[in-house]
PDB file of C-alpha atoms in Angstrom:
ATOM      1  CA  UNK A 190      88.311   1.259  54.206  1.00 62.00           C
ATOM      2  CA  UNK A 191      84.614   1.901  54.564  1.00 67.00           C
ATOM      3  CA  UNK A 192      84.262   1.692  58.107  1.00 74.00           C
ATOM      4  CA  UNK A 193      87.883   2.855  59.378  1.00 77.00           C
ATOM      5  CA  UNK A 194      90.430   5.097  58.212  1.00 80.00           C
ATOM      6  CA  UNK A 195      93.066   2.774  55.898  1.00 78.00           C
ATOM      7  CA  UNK A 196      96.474   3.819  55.152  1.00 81.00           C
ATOM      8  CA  UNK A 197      96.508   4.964  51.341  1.00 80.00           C
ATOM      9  CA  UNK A 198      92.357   5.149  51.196  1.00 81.00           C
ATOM     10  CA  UNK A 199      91.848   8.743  51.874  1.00 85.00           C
ATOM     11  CA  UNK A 200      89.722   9.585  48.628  1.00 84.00           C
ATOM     12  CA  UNK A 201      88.196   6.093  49.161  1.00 83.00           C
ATOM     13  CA  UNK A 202      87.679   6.118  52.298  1.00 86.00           C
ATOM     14  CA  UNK A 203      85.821   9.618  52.537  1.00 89.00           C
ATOM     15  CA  UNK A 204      83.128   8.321  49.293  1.00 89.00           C
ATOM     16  CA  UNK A 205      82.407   5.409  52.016  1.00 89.00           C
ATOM     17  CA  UNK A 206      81.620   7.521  54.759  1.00 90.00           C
ATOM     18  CA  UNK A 207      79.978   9.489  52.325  1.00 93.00           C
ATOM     19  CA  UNK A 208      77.693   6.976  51.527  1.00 92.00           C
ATOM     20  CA  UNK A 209      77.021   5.378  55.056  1.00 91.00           C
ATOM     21  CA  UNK A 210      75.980   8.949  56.378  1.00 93.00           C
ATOM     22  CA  UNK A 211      73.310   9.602  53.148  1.00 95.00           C
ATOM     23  CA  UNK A 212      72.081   5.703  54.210  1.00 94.00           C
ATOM     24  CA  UNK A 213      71.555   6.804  57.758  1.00 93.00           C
ATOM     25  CA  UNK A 214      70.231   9.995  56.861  1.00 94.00           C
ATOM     26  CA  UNK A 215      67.728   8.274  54.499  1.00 95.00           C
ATOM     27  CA  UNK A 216      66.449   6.250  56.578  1.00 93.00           C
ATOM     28  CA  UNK A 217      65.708   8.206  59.829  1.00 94.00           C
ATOM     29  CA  UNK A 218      64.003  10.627  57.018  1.00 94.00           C
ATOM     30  CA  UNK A 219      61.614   7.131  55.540  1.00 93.00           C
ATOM     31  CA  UNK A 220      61.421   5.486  58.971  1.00 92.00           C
ATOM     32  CA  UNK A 221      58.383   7.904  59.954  1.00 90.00           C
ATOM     33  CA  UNK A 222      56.566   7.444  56.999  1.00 90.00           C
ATOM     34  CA  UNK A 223      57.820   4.497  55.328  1.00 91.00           C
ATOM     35  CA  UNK A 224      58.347   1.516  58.115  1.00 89.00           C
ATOM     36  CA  UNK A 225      58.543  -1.309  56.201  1.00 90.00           C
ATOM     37  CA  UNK A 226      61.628   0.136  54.004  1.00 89.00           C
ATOM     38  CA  UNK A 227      65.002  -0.925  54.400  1.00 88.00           C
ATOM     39  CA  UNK A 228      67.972   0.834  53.809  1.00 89.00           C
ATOM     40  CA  UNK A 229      71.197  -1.506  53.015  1.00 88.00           C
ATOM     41  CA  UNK A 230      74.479  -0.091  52.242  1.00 90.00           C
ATOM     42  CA  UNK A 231      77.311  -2.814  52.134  1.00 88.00           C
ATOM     43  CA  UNK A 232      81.012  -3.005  52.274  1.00 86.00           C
ATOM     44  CA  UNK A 233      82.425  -6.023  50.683  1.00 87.00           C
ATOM     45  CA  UNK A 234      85.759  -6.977  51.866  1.00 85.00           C
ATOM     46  CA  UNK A 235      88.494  -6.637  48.506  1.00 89.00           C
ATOM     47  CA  UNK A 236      87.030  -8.655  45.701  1.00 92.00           C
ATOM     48  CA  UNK A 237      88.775 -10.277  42.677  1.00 94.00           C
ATOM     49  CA  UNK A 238      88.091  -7.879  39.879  1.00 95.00           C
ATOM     50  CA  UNK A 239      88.966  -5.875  37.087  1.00 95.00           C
ATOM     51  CA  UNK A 240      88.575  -2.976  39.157  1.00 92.00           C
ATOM     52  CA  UNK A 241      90.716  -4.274  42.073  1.00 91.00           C
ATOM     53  CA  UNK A 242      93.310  -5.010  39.769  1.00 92.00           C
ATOM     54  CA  UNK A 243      93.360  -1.911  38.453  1.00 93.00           C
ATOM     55  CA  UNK A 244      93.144  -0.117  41.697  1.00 88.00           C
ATOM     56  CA  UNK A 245      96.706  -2.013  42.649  1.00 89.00           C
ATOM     57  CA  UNK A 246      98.417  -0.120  40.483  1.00 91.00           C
ATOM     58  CA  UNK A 247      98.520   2.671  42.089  1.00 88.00           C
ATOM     59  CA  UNK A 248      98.347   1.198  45.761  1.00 88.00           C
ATOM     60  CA  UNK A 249     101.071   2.417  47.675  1.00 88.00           C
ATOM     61  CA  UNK A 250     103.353  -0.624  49.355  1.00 90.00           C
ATOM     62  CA  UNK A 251     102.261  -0.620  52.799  1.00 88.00           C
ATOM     63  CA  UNK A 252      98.900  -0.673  51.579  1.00 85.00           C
ATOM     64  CA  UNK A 253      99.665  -3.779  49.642  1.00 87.00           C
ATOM     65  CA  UNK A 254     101.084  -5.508  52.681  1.00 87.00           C
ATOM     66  CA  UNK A 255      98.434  -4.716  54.762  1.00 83.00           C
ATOM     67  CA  UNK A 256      95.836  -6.388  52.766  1.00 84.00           C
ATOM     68  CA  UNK A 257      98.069  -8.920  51.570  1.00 85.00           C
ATOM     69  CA  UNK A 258      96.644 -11.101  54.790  1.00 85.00           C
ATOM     70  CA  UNK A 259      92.862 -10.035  54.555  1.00 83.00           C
ATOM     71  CA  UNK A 260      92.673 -12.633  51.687  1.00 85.00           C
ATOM     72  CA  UNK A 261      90.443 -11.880  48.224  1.00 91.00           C
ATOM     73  CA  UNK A 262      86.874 -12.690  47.703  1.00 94.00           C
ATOM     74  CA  UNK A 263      85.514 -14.151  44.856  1.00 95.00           C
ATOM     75  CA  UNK A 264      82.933 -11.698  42.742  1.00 96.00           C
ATOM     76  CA  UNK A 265      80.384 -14.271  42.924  1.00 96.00           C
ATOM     77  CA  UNK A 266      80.813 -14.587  46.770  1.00 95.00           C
ATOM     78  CA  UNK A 267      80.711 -11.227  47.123  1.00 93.00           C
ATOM     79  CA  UNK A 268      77.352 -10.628  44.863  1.00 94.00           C
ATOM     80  CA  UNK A 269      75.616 -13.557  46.807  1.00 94.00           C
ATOM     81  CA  UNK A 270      76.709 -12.465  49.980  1.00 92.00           C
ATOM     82  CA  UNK A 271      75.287  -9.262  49.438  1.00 90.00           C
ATOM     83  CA  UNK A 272      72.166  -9.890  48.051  1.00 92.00           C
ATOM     84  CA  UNK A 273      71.356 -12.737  50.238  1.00 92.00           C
ATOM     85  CA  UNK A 274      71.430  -9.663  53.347  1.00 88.00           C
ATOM     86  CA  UNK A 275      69.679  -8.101  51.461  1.00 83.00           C
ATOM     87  CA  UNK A 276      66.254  -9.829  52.021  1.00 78.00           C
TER      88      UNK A 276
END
């Protein structure tokens, strides 16, 4: 949902965006004076946590389905994963 528009991820969806256009923004403002900083925003795929099962109760149907086949990461997957882009 943080790269395309998903069915039943419009509020979602939009804080993604949101976030991708302030890490672009960002960095074509530090790249002048600030070369050697990186700017890293990331979008795990759905992750096996509280949050997520939370989230699910409110997801409509279709949505379910359509991630039903995209799998579920583990948290620690998802944390090394990220940090190990990171640098």
């Amino acid at each position: 949902a943080g790269q395309v528009g998903a069915y039943g991820y419009t509020v979602y969806a939009s804080t993604k965006w949101a976030l991708r256009g302030f890490a672009e923004t960002l960095h074509a403002e530090l790249i002048r004076w600030k070369p050697n900083v990186s700017i890293q925003v990331a979008f795990p795929i759905d992750t096996d946590t509280p949050g997520y099962e939370s989230e699910k109760e409110t997801m409509p149907e279709i949505t379910k389905k359509l991630n039903a086949n995209a799998g579920l990461a583990r948290p620690e997957d998802t944390a090394q994963a990220m940090v190990a882009s990171a640098f």
